[in-house]
Amino acid sequence: MADFRPDSPLRSRAIRQAGAGAAFSPLYRQIKDLLLQGLEQGEWKPGELIPSEIDLAARFQVSQGTVRKAVDELAAEHMLVRRQGKGTFVATHHEARIRYRFLRLAPDDASEPGRVESRVLECRRLRATAEVARALELRAGETVVSIRRQLSLGRVPTIIDDIWVPGAAFKGLTLELLKANRVPLYGLFESEFGVSMVRADEKIRAVAASEEIAPLLQVAPATPLLQVDRISYTYGDRPMEMRRGLYLTDHYHYRNSLN
């Protein structure tokens, strides 16, 4: 368990690091960084209740309002989840409102999308290409696990995902495990491999369906698709997944909120 007592060296070092990039780092940001370190080091696991704001304020020797502001930011970033009358919990991809937060495809008719069904097509261990190694901050030629899966919305094949994750962090990730899995992929990463995806960066472009991809989406070659390239990060801004999704958007659109 991480040592965050007020007089601990870890706490002092974390606060120095939190303020290292700016002349004046707000105190709540320093507390936020301490909470992030606790999450990264596994002091509180996904789905677990964190200490109350009163307890955290006493622990860090700051006001309850300062802690609340730090927790508010982490909740807005979907790293923590507030539950009325129960407390604040570490976000988990097993929870319904977190489960599909990285899936931004929405139906054009504004109705609820059909059930998302996932079918794993392949899973292999191979040497990382230069592009994948760069994205995952690996050395050239390091082992990665490569996954291809088909997502169907409303029983219609709609997305083909090609996914790469570091082989060292995902030992034991096999086709058999993926096919037997009944939880969201990020939920599996979280519970079986201790890797929580907490944020992602994406790039989007229009492409044409290739001869290889078209049959998987049951469309003709050259059909317009949306290509979404995503790098997902765990705590500490460590990249743990590169994903290339090809989206069929004849009845769907990609939705995002800009703040």
XYZ file of C-alpha atoms in Angstrom:
259
model
C 0.000 0.000 0.000
C 1.297 3.463 -0.874
C 2.474 5.576 2.081
C 0.668 8.931 1.848
C 0.918 10.011 5.493
C 1.396 13.776 5.848
C 5.033 13.336 6.900
C 5.900 10.567 4.432
C 8.720 11.017 1.872
C 6.367 9.758 -0.854
C 3.832 12.496 -0.128
C 6.500 15.194 -0.058
C 8.038 13.945 -3.314
C 4.639 13.720 -5.004
C 3.795 17.307 -4.074
C 7.175 18.511 -5.331
C 6.612 16.653 -8.596
C 3.085 18.004 -8.893
C 4.406 21.550 -8.773
C 7.542 20.961 -10.796
C 6.047 22.090 -14.100
C 4.566 25.359 -12.877
C 5.507 28.187 -10.567
C 2.285 27.779 -8.590
C 0.445 24.454 -8.747
C -3.006 24.687 -7.117
C -3.212 22.621 -3.952
C -6.175 20.605 -5.217
C -4.096 19.562 -8.247
C -1.387 18.318 -5.908
C -3.990 16.296 -4.012
C -5.348 15.005 -7.320
C -1.841 13.805 -8.228
C -1.534 12.044 -4.864
C -4.851 10.288 -5.453
C -3.715 9.286 -8.942
C -0.556 7.800 -7.469
C -2.696 5.785 -5.067
C -4.764 4.497 -7.986
C -1.685 3.706 -10.068
C -0.016 1.843 -7.208
C -3.132 -0.196 -6.527
C -4.031 1.193 -3.135
C -7.657 1.259 -4.291
C -8.705 -1.309 -6.864
C -11.316 -0.839 -9.636
C -14.788 -0.907 -8.124
C -13.533 -0.268 -4.573
C -14.713 2.506 -2.286
C -12.095 5.191 -1.619
C -11.873 6.965 1.772
C -14.369 9.739 2.468
C -13.481 13.355 1.724
C -13.238 13.995 5.468
C -10.759 11.137 5.889
C -8.713 12.212 2.878
C -8.639 15.808 4.116
C -7.288 14.621 7.466
C -4.779 12.359 5.760
C -3.366 15.057 3.501
C -3.858 17.879 6.040
C -5.897 20.027 3.673
C -9.465 21.307 3.688
C -12.389 19.118 2.705
C -13.161 21.576 -0.100
C -9.687 21.046 -1.570
C -10.199 17.278 -1.572
C -13.677 17.665 -3.069
C -12.298 19.692 -5.984
C -9.628 17.042 -6.669
C -12.211 14.255 -6.511
C -14.591 16.236 -8.736
C -11.933 16.419 -11.467
C -11.197 12.699 -11.235
C -14.933 11.969 -11.431
C -15.274 14.236 -14.484
C -12.412 12.277 -16.067
C -14.242 8.991 -15.301
C -11.484 7.731 -13.009
C -13.794 7.886 -9.992
C -17.565 7.414 -9.774
C -19.770 9.108 -7.183
C -22.776 7.148 -5.929
C -25.391 9.103 -4.028
C -25.520 8.020 -0.409
C -22.781 5.412 -0.852
C -19.550 7.302 -1.468
C -16.960 7.527 -4.224
C -15.642 4.435 -5.994
C -12.808 3.681 -8.386
C -14.262 3.504 -11.890
C -14.405 0.074 -13.452
C -15.148 -0.980 -17.026
C -17.493 -3.597 -15.592
C -19.902 -0.782 -14.684
C -22.610 -0.038 -17.256
C -22.074 3.730 -17.524
C -18.290 3.319 -17.899
C -18.372 0.228 -20.107
C -18.859 1.873 -23.501
C -17.577 5.385 -22.815
C -14.851 4.984 -25.468
C -17.373 3.769 -28.058
C -18.672 6.988 -29.588
C -20.824 5.574 -32.380
C -24.457 6.668 -32.117
C -27.519 5.784 -34.245
C -28.781 8.458 -36.629
C -32.387 8.048 -35.463
C -31.397 8.946 -31.866
C -32.841 5.691 -30.535
C -30.908 3.388 -28.293
C -28.330 1.394 -30.284
C -28.926 -2.321 -30.464
C -27.006 -4.653 -28.240
C -23.258 -4.583 -28.914
C -22.057 -8.071 -29.791
C -18.351 -8.852 -30.009
C -16.815 -11.697 -32.011
C -13.061 -12.278 -31.756
C -11.659 -13.271 -35.139
C -8.004 -13.797 -34.245
C -5.410 -13.337 -31.513
C -1.692 -13.692 -32.154
C 1.612 -12.876 -30.504
C 4.010 -11.199 -32.918
C 6.808 -8.654 -33.208
C 5.684 -5.038 -33.064
C 5.891 -3.047 -36.258
C 7.633 0.319 -36.089
C 4.255 2.081 -35.933
C 2.931 -0.059 -33.089
C 6.214 0.063 -31.144
C 6.248 3.856 -31.382
C 2.627 4.153 -30.255
C 3.138 1.819 -27.264
C 6.600 3.182 -26.421
C 8.214 -0.217 -26.964
C 11.556 -1.128 -28.462
C 11.418 -2.138 -32.109
C 10.656 -5.834 -32.414
C 9.249 -6.293 -28.905
C 6.385 -8.760 -28.626
C 2.792 -7.542 -28.790
C -0.539 -9.329 -28.732
C -2.546 -8.595 -31.877
C -6.333 -8.987 -31.743
C -8.917 -8.615 -34.484
C -12.581 -8.541 -33.571
C -15.911 -7.735 -35.163
C -18.508 -5.640 -33.334
C -22.137 -5.896 -34.384
C -24.731 -3.296 -33.388
C -28.293 -4.486 -33.606
C -26.927 -7.767 -35.055
C -25.395 -5.903 -38.009
C -21.572 -6.060 -38.416
C -20.564 -2.426 -37.910
C -16.978 -2.226 -36.620
C -13.759 -4.122 -37.238
C -11.158 -3.492 -34.524
C -7.470 -4.273 -34.859
C -5.911 -4.055 -31.401
C -2.307 -4.269 -30.206
C -1.211 -4.477 -26.547
C 2.254 -5.042 -25.021
C 3.073 -8.733 -24.797
C 4.893 -8.404 -21.458
C 1.860 -6.838 -19.730
C -0.609 -9.311 -21.261
C 0.985 -12.715 -20.769
C -1.733 -15.331 -20.950
C -3.966 -13.334 -23.295
C -5.045 -15.977 -25.814
C -7.762 -16.585 -28.364
C -9.300 -19.159 -26.026
C -9.483 -16.661 -23.162
C -11.011 -13.992 -25.397
C -13.626 -16.348 -26.823
C -14.613 -17.534 -23.362
C -14.790 -13.944 -22.074
C -18.251 -12.574 -21.279
C -17.306 -9.087 -20.060
C -16.186 -5.963 -21.976
C -12.631 -6.208 -23.297
C -11.401 -3.397 -21.053
C -13.096 -5.160 -18.140
C -11.083 -8.288 -18.962
C -7.865 -6.252 -19.154
C -8.727 -4.774 -15.767
C -9.642 -7.945 -13.885
C -7.243 -10.463 -15.485
C -4.181 -8.325 -16.174
C -4.490 -5.413 -13.753
C -4.502 -2.822 -16.549
C -7.119 -0.063 -16.340
C -7.618 2.113 -19.410
C -8.333 5.582 -18.084
C -8.080 7.847 -21.125
C -7.576 7.725 -24.886
C -6.399 9.893 -27.768
C -7.995 9.420 -31.170
C -7.447 10.419 -34.782
C -10.242 10.067 -37.323
C -10.156 9.909 -41.113
C -12.308 8.692 -43.994
C -11.121 5.572 -45.846
C -12.427 3.014 -48.336
C -13.106 -0.599 -47.360
C -10.291 -2.864 -48.519
C -10.731 -6.239 -50.204
C -9.819 -7.836 -46.851
C -12.151 -5.800 -44.633
C -15.217 -5.497 -46.890
C -16.472 -9.104 -46.396
C -16.135 -8.771 -42.618
C -18.524 -5.803 -42.672
C -20.680 -7.381 -45.386
C -20.157 -4.452 -47.758
C -18.639 -3.997 -51.191
C -14.937 -3.090 -51.546
C -14.370 0.690 -51.604
C -17.437 1.350 -49.420
C -16.746 4.528 -47.370
C -15.698 3.808 -43.775
C -14.582 5.874 -40.819
C -11.131 4.918 -39.517
C -10.561 5.687 -35.833
C -6.980 5.306 -34.577
C -6.859 5.213 -30.785
C -4.086 5.037 -28.213
C -5.390 4.164 -24.753
C -3.494 4.965 -21.577
C -3.419 3.584 -18.063
C -2.426 5.562 -14.977
C 0.763 7.584 -15.305
C -0.036 8.246 -18.980
C 1.470 4.911 -20.019
C 0.196 3.759 -23.434
C -1.173 0.220 -23.153
C -3.224 -0.225 -26.292
C -3.144 0.830 -29.936
C -6.407 0.286 -31.746
C -7.491 0.853 -35.337
C -11.238 0.702 -35.781
C -13.055 0.698 -39.107
C -16.628 1.930 -38.700
C -19.580 1.506 -41.035
C -21.572 4.733 -40.714
C -24.523 4.409 -43.081
C -26.892 4.340 -40.074
C -24.542 5.709 -37.413
C -22.411 8.758 -36.722
C -19.413 9.445 -34.510
C -20.429 11.619 -31.577
C -18.213 13.595 -29.220
C -18.660 16.355 -26.659
C -16.254 19.270 -26.656
C -15.759 21.122 -23.380
